[in-house]
XYZ file of C-alpha atoms in Angstrom:
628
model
C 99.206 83.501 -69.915
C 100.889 82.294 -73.189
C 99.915 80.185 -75.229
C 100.958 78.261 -78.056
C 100.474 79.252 -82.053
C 97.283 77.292 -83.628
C 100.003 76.428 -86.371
C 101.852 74.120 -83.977
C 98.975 71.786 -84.168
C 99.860 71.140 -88.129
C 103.553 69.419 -86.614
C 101.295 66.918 -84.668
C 99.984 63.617 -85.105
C 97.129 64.274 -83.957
C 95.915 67.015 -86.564
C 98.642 67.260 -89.097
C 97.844 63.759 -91.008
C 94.195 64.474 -90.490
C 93.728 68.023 -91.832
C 96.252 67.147 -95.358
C 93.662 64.027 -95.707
C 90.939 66.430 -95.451
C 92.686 69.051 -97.446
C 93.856 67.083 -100.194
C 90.161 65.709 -100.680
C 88.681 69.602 -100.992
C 91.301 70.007 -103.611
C 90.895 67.232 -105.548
C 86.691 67.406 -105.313
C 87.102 70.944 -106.876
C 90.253 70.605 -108.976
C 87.626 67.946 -110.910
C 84.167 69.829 -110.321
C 85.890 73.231 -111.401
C 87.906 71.843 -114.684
C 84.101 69.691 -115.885
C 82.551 73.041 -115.434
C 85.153 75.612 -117.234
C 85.298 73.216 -120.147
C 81.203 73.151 -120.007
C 81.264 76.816 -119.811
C 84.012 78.023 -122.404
C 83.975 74.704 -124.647
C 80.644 73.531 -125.108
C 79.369 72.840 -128.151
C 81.948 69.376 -127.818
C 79.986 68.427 -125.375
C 76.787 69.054 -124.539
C 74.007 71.475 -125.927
C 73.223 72.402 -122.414
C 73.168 76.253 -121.503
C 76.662 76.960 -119.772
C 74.694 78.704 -116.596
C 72.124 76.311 -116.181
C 75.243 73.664 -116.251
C 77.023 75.865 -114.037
C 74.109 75.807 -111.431
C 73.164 71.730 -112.035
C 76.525 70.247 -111.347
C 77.048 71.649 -108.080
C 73.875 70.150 -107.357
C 74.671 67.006 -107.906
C 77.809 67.012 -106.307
C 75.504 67.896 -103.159
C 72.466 64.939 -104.027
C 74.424 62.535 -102.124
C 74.252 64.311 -99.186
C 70.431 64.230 -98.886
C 70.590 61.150 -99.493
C 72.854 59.626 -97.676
C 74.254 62.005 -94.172
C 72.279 59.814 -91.870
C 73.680 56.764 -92.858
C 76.937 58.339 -92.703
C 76.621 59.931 -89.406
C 75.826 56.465 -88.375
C 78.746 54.585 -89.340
C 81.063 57.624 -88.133
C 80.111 56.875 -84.517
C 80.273 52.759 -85.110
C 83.535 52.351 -86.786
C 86.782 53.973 -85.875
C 87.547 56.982 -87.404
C 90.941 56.287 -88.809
C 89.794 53.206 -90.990
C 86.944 54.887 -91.811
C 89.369 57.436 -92.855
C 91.522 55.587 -95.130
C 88.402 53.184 -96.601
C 87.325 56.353 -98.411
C 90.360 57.581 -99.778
C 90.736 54.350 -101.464
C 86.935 54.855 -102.539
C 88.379 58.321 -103.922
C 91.306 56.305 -105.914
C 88.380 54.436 -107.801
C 86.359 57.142 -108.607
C 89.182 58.986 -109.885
C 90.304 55.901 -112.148
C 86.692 55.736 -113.706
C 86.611 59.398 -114.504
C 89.983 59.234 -115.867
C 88.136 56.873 -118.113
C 85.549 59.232 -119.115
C 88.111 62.497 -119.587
C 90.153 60.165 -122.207
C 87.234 59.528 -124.219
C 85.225 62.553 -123.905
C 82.427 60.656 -122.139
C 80.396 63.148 -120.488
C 78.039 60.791 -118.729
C 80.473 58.946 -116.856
C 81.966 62.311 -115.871
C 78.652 63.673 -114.153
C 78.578 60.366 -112.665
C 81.801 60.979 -111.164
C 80.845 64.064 -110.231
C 78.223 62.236 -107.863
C 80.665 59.419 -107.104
C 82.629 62.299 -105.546
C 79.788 63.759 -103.592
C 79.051 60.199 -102.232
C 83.188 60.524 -100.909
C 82.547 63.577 -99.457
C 79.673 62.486 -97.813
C 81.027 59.542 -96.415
C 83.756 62.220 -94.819
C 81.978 64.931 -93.490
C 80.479 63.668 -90.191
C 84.376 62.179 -89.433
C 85.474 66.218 -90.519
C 84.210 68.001 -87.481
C 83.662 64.765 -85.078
C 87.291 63.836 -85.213
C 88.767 67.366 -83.476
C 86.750 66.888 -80.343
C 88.519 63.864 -79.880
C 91.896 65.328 -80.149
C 92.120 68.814 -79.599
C 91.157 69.860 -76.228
C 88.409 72.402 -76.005
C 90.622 76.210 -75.843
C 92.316 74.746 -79.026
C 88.644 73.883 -80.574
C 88.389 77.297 -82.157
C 92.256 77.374 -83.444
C 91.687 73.636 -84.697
C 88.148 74.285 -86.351
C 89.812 77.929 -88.177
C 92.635 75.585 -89.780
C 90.258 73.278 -90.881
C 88.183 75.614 -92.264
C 91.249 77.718 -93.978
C 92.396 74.500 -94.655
C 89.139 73.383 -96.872
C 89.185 76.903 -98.418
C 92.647 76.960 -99.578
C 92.317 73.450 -100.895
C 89.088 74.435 -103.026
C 90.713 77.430 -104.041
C 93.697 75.473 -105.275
C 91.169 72.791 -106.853
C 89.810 75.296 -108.671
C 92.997 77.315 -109.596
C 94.664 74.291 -110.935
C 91.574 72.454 -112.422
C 90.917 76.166 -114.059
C 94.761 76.289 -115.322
C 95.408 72.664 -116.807
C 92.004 72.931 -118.909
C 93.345 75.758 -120.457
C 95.905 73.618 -122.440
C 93.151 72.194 -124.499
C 93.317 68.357 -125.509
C 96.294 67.835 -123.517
C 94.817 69.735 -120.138
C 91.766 67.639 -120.441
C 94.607 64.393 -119.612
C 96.451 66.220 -116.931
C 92.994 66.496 -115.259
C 92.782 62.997 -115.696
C 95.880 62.508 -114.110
C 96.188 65.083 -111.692
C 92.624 63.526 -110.162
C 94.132 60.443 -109.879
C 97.450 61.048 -108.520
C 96.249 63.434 -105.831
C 93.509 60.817 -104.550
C 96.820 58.439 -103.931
C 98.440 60.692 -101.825
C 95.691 61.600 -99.762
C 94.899 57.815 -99.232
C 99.104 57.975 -97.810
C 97.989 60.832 -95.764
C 95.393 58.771 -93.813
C 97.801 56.174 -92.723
C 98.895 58.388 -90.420
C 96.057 59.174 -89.010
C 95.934 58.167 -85.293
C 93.661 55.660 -83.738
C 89.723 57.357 -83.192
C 87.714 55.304 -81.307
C 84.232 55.114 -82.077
C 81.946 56.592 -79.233
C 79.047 54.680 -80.055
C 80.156 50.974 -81.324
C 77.082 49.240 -80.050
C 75.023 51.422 -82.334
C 72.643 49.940 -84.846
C 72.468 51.088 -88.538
C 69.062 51.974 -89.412
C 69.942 51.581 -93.198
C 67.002 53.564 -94.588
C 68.092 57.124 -95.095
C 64.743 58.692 -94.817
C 63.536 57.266 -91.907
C 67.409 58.210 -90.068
C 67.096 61.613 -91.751
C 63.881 62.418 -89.792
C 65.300 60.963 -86.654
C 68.534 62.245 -86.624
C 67.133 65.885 -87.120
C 64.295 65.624 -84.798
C 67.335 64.450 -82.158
C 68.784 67.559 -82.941
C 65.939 69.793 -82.884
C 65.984 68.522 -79.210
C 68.926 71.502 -78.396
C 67.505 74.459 -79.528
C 70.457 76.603 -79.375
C 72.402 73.888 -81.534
C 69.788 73.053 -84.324
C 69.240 77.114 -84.549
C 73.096 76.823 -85.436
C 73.167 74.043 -87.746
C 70.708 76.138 -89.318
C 72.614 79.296 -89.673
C 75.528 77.351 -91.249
C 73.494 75.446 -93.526
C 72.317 78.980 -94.446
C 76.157 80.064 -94.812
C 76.182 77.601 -97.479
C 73.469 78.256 -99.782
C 75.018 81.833 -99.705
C 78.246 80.980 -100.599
C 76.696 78.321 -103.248
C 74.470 80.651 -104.492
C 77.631 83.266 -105.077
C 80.124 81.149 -106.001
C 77.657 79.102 -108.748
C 77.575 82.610 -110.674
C 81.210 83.169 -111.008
C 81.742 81.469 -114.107
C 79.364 83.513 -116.067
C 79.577 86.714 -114.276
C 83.254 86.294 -114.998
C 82.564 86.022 -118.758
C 79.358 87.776 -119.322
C 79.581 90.445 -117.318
C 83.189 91.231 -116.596
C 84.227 90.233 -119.922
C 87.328 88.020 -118.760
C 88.966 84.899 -119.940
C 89.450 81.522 -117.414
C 91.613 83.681 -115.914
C 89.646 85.848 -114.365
C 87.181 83.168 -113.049
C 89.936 81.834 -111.270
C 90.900 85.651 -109.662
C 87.485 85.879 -108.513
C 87.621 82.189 -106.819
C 91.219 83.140 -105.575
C 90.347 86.221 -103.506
C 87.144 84.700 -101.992
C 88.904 81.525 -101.114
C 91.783 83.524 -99.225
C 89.239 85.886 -97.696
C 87.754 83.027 -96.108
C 91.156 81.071 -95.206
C 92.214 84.479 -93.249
C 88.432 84.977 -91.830
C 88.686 81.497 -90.161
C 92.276 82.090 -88.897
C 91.248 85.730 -87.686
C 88.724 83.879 -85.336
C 91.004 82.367 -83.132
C 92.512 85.821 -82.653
C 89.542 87.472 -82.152
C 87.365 85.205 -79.988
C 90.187 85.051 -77.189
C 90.754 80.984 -77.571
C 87.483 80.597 -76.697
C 84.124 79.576 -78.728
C 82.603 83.437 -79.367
C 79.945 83.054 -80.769
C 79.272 86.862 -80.810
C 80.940 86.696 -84.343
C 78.512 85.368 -86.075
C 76.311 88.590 -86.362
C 80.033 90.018 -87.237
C 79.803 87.738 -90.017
C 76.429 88.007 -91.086
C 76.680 91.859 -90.931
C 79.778 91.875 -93.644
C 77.843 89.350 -95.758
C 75.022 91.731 -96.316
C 76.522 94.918 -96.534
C 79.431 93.837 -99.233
C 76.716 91.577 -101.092
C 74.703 94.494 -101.769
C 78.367 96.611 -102.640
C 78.836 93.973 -105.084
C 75.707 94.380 -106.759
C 76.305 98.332 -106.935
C 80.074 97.707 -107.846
C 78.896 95.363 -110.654
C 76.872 97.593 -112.228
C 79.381 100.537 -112.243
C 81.663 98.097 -114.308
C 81.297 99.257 -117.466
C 84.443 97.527 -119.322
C 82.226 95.455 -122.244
C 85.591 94.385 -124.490
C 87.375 90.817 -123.595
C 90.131 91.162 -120.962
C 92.917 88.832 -118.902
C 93.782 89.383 -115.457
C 95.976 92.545 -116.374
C 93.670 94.481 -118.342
C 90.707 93.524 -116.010
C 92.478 94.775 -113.018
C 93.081 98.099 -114.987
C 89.521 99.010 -115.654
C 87.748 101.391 -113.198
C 85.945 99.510 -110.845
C 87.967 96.358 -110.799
C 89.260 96.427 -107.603
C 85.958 97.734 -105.794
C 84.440 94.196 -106.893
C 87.705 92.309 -105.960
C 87.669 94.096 -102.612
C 83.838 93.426 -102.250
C 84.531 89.215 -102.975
C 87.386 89.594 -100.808
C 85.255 90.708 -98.062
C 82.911 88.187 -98.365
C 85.240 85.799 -97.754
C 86.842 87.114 -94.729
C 83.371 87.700 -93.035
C 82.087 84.310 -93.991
C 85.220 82.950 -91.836
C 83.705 85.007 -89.086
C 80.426 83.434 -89.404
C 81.414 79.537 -89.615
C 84.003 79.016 -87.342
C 82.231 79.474 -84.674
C 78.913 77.946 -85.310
C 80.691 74.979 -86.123
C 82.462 75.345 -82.669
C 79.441 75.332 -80.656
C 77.656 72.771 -82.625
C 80.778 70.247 -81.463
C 80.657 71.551 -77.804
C 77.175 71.946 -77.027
C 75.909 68.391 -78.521
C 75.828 65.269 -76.842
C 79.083 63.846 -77.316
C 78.034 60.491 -78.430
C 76.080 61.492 -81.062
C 78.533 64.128 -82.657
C 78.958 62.683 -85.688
C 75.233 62.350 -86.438
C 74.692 65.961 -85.407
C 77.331 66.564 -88.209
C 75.384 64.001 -90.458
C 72.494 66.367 -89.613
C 73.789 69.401 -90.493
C 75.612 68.286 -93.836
C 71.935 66.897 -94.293
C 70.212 70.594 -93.634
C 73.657 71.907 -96.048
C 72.868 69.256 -99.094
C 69.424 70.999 -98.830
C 69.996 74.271 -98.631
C 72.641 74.358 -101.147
C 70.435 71.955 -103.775
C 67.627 75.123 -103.168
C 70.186 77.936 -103.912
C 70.675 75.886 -107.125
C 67.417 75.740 -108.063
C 66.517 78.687 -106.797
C 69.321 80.336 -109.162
C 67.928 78.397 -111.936
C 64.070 80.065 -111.301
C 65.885 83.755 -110.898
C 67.590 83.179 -114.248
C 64.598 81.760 -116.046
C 62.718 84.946 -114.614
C 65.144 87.055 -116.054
C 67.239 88.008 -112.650
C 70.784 89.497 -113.527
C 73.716 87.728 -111.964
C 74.527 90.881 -109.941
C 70.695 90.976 -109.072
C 70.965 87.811 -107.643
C 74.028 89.130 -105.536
C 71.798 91.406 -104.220
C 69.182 89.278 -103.500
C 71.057 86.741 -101.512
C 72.629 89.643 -99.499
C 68.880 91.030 -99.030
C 67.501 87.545 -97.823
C 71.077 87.038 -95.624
C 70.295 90.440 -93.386
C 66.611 88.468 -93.494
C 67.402 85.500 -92.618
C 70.286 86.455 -89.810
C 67.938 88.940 -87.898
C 64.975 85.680 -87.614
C 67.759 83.714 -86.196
C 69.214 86.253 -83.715
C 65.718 86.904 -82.544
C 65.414 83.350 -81.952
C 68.914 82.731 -80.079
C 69.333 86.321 -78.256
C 72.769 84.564 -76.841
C 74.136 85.602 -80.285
C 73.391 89.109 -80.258
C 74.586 88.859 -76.652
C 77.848 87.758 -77.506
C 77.947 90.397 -79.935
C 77.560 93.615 -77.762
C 79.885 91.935 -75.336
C 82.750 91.263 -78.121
C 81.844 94.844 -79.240
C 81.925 96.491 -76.349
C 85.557 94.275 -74.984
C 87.236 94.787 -78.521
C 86.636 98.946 -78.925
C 85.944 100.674 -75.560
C 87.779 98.254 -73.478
C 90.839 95.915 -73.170
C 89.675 93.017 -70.973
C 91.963 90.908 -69.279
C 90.635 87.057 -67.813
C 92.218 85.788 -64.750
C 91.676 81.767 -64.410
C 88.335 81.994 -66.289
C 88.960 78.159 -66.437
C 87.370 77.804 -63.092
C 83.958 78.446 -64.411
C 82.049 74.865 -65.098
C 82.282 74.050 -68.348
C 78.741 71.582 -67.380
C 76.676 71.720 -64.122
C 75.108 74.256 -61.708
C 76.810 77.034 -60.032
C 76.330 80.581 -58.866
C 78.634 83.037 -60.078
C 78.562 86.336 -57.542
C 80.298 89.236 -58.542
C 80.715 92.401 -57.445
C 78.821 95.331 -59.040
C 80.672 97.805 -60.616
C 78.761 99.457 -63.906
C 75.849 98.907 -65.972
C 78.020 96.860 -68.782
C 78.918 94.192 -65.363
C 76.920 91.502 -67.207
C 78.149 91.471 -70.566
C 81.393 91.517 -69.589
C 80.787 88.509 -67.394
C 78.987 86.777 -70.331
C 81.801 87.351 -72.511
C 84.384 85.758 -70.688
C 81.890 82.685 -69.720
C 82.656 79.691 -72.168
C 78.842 79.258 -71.978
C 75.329 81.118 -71.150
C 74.480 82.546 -67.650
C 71.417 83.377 -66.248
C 71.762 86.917 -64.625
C 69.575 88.086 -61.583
C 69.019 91.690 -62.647
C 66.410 94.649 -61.295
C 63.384 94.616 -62.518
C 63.151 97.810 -64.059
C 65.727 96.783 -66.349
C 63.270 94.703 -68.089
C 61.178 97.976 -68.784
C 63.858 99.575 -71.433
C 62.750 99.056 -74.499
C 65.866 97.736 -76.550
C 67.620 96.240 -73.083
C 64.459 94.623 -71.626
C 63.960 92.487 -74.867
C 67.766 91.502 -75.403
C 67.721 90.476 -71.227
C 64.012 88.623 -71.581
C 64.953 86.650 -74.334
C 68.741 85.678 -73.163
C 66.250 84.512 -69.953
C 67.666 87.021 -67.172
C 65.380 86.450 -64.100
C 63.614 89.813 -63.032
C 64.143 90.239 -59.022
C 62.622 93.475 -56.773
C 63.424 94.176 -53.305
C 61.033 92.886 -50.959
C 59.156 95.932 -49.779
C 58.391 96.531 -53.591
C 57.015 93.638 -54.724
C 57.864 90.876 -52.839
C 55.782 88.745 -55.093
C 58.311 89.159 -57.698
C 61.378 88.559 -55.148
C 59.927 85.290 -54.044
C 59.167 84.099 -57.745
C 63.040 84.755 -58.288
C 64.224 82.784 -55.982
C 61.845 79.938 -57.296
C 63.187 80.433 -61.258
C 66.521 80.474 -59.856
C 66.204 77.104 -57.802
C 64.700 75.725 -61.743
C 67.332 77.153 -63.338
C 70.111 75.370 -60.988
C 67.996 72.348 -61.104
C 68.121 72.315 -65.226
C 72.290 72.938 -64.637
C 72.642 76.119 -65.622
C 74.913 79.008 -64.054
C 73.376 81.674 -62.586
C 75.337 84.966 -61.717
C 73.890 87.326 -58.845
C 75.556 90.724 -57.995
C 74.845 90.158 -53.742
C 75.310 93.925 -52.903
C 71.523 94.395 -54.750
C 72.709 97.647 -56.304
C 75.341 99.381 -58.084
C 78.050 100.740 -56.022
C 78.244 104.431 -55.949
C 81.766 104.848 -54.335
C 83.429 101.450 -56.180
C 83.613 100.142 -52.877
C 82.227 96.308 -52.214
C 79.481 97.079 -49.889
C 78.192 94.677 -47.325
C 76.971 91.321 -49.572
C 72.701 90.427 -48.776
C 71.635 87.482 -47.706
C 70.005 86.582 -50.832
C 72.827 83.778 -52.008
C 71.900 81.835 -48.410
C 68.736 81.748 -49.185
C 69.555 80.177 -53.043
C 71.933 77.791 -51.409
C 69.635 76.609 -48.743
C 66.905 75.966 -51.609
C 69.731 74.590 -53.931
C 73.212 73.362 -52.733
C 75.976 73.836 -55.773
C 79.302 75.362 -55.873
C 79.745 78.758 -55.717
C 82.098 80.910 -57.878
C 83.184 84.103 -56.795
C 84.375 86.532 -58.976
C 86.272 90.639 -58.993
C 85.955 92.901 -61.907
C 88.734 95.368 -61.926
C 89.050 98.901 -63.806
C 85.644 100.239 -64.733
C 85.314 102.291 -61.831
C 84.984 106.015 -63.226
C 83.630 104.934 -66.984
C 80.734 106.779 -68.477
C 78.635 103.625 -67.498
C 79.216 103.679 -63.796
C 77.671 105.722 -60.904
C 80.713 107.624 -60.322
C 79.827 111.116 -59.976
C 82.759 112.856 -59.419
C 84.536 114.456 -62.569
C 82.623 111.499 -64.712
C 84.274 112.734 -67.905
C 87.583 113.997 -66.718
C 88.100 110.404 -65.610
C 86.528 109.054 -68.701
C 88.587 110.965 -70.950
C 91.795 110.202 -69.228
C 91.571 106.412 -69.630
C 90.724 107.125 -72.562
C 89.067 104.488 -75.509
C 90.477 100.870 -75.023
C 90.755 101.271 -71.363
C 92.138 98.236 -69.425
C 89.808 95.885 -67.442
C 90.233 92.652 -65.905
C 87.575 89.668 -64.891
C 89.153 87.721 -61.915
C 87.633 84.058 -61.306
C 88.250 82.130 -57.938
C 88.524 78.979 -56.777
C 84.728 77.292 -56.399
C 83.512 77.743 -52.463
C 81.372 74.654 -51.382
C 77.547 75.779 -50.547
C 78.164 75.362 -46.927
C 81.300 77.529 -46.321
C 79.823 80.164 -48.769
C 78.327 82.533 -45.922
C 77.981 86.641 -47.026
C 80.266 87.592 -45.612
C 82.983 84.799 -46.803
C 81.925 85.743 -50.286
C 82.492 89.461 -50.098
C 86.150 88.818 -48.401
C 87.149 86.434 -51.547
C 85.418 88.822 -53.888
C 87.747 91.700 -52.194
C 90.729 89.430 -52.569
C 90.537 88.978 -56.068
C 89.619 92.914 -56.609
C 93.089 93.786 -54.638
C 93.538 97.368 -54.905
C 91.576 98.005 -58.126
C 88.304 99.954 -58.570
């Protein structure tokens, strides 16, 4: 099936007027953060007697104070008041801002310009929980993923060009410090024009009451979300994103300088390539998650962020240029593009690892409380990122390098991703299922869109090769529960990964029929709770890639529990190294070859009283055809 580019969304109402109001603001936030800190850094004994890193570490935390203080509130009035006006009321907060720090670049007033500097946070605050709330409004769920990647590129490229030009007009001394001032101000305007056209939002929960004291909304509105596991454990791993990137980004100033030896220049490279690494990282995701939310990428991500962190600690010190150099002469020196690629990297990885976090985060909350769960997790960001300031600040005062803190935040990423996978196995999951789909096979969904997006159902399925269930959980657009043998559950690296993604053991009767009966009990609970559950009804693996005769097992489920039942054909791994084929195994294996083609077919949903056996095998057989 084709479908349509994610660009075409930018031509719509819908999105187009939206993401320039969004991207005009992440320009003009860092355009104004970026040119207060350059000047601090390369000019300033004008200004302030402050050390240039410790300024370089502070401001970004301030920019981020508001948001500790104030997400709840701001989560509350996104799901009161229409998003549109909401919209355009804080552009027009932006305008002010902008004309009171023009103020304070004029006269050199360096008070009124860190107060602008929080001004701005407060502006961004106000605009995060609308961000992410607003797309599930519009875009429909397969163009969540495309619509979340622009967004995100979208951000990216606007703080890269915030920075760029901030970064350039300070450069022209006196007179760049007034086209800052101006700049600021004129871009503000035309982001407030850019939210007229926003299209009407209404709010999902207008009879909801402010609770106007933050800490008190801040406790509840993260104990709501702690409610969802699988979504707080996300809103975790992106706050975690954040103090990364915050903790990398906060050093570029002076590892540009002190340790590269460049001019602005430089800095600016540096924040160039990142940006663009993550702009194509959070387009790449659309491409490489299939239209759908894949959440397997995130331990993509999360790999790349550790292993070029700790490059770009080894690439930094095998930099050994120590005279002062502009972009040319930098990119000559041995070494140069090693650390370029390394930031690069980065980038492109940390796409992988946001996109879709924020993806599931919008689809698995409750939809009337979106905007607080945003509020929540720009609450759990302001934190993190306010510790990687402070923690930056103790490493320097105990004497850290800048490209030992590189490697520390890449040590404490591999850390912290590995705690988090352990606790949501559905990641790693995803992960050996997008693995195993994107190298040793070319898998092919056939009206996948007739799995549930909510509710019970049984999936049945029949059972080709020892990889059946990952490829079924790949191409589900949410978690199954799989009936699987119960010596399974013995392997040592298998058993884990199939205990903690909650697989229900099952043995035949004569073997334990203990165990059989407590199956059929944890499956009735799980279809009770509304989850899917997938059985494979011939009980074994098929060791001619026939469909043998299906058990009675899915009567006995249905009789217990009555829900829809989904059947489903995989087609082409009959004959792979991971079936029971025994018959010139690697003859056949070698002559499909890597990248193999396989196909998933979904049918239409059989009502629990027409869903007999032997009905079941003949629609599984249908939607097979002639493949093995």
């Amino acid at each position: 099936m084709s479908h349509t580019s994610q660009f075409s969304l930018m031509t719509q109402r819908r999105f187009g007027p939206f993401f320039w109001t969004q991207f005009l603001g992440a320009f003009n936030d860092n355009l104004f953060k970026t040119a207060l800190i350059v000047v601090l850094t390369y000019d300033a004994l004008s200004w302030t007697t402050m050390s240039p890193s410790m300024l370089s570490n502070l401001i970004p935390g301030l920019f981020i104070l508001p948001y500790v203080v104030l997400s709840a509130t701001a989560g509350q009035i996104a799901d009161k008041v229409e998003k549109a006006r909401l919209s355009r009321f804080v552009k027009a907060l932006e305008i002010a801002i902008m004309g009171v720090c023009a103020v304070g670049w004029l006269t050199h007033t360096l008070w009124i310009l860190i107060a602008g500097i929080v001004g701005m946070g407060v502006h961004s605050t106000l605009f995060g929980p609308v961000k992410y709330a607003y797309l599930p409004q519009h875009l429909k769920q397969e163009e969540l993923v495309g619509g979340n990647g622009l967004i995100e590129m979208g951000t990216f490229v606007g703080i890269l060009l915030g920075q760029v030009t901030g970064t350039l007009l300070v450069a022209y001394g006196e007179m760049g410090v007034e086209l800052v001032a101006a700049g600021a101000l004129i871009t503000a305007v035309i982001g407030w024009l850019a939210s007229r056209g926003i299209p009407l939002s209404p709010a999902p929960a207008p009879e909801l009451r402010i609770n106007w004291n933050p800490i008190t909304e801040s406790v509840r509105n993260l104990s709501y979300s702690r409610q969802n596991r699988t979504v707080f454990l996300s809103m975790m791993g992106n706050s975690w994103f954040w103090f990364y990137g915050a903790m990398v980004l906060a050093q570029f100033p002076v590892y540009a300088k002190d340790y590269l030896h460049g001019d602005q220049r430089v800095f600016m490279l540096l924040l160039t390539v990142f940006s663009v690494g993550v702009g194509v990282g959070s387009l790449l995701c659309e491409k490489l998650s299939g239209r759908k939310v894949e959440i397997g990428l995130v331990p993509f991500g999360s790999i790349g962020l550790s292993v070029f962190g700790i490059d770009l600690y080894f690439a930094s010190l095998a930099y050994t240029n120590t005279a002062a150099v502009s972009v040319a002469g930098f990119l000559a020196q041995e070494g140069a593009l090693r650390i370029l690629a390394d930031i690069v990297l980065l980038g492109v990885f940390g796409g992988f690892f946001i996109v879709p976090l924020f993806a599931l985060i919008q689809t698995r909350c409750d939809p009337k409380h979106v905007s607080r769960t945003i509020a929540g997790t720009n609450i759990l960001n302001a934190l993190f990122m306010v510790a990687s300031a402070g923690v930056a600040m103790v490493l320097l005062s105990a004497g850290f390098t800048i490209p030992e803190i590189f490697l520390t935040t890449a040590i404490l990423n591999a850390l912290v991703a590995l705690y988090i996978f352990s606790l949501v196995p559905e990641f790693l999951m995803r992960f050996l299922a997008w693995l195993l789909i994107h190298t040793i096979h070319r898998v092919r969904t056939i009206d996948t869109d007739r799995i549930p997006d909510e509710g019970p159902a049984v999936l049945v399925c029949n059972h080709v090769s020892y990889v059946d269930a990952i490829v079924i959980g790949a191409a589900s657009p949410r978690p199954i529960r799989f009936v699987m043998d119960h010596r399974i559950f013995k392997l040592p690296l298998l058993g884990w990964i199939f205990r903690t993604a909650r697989a229900i053991p099952i043995a035949p009767a004569k073997e334990d029929p203990w165990l059989m009966e407590k199956a059929f009990v944890d499956i009735a609970h799980a279809l009770h709770d509304g989850d899917l559950v997938c059985i494979f009804p011939e009980g074994r693996l098929t060791s001619t890639g026939d469909v043998a005769e299906f058990r009675g097992g899915i009567a006995k489920i249905l009789e217990r529990t009555p829900v829809p039942v989904i059947p489903m054909a995989l087609r082409g791994l009959w004959g792979s190294l991971l079936t029971r084929d025994k018959t010139n195994v690697f003859e056949r294996s070698f002559t499909r070859g890597l990248r193999s083609k396989l196909a998933l077919a979904v049918g239409a949903p059989v009502a629990p009283q027409e869903a007999t056996p032997e009905y079941l095998r003949e629609r599984v057989l249908a939607l097979r055809g002639d493949w093995k």
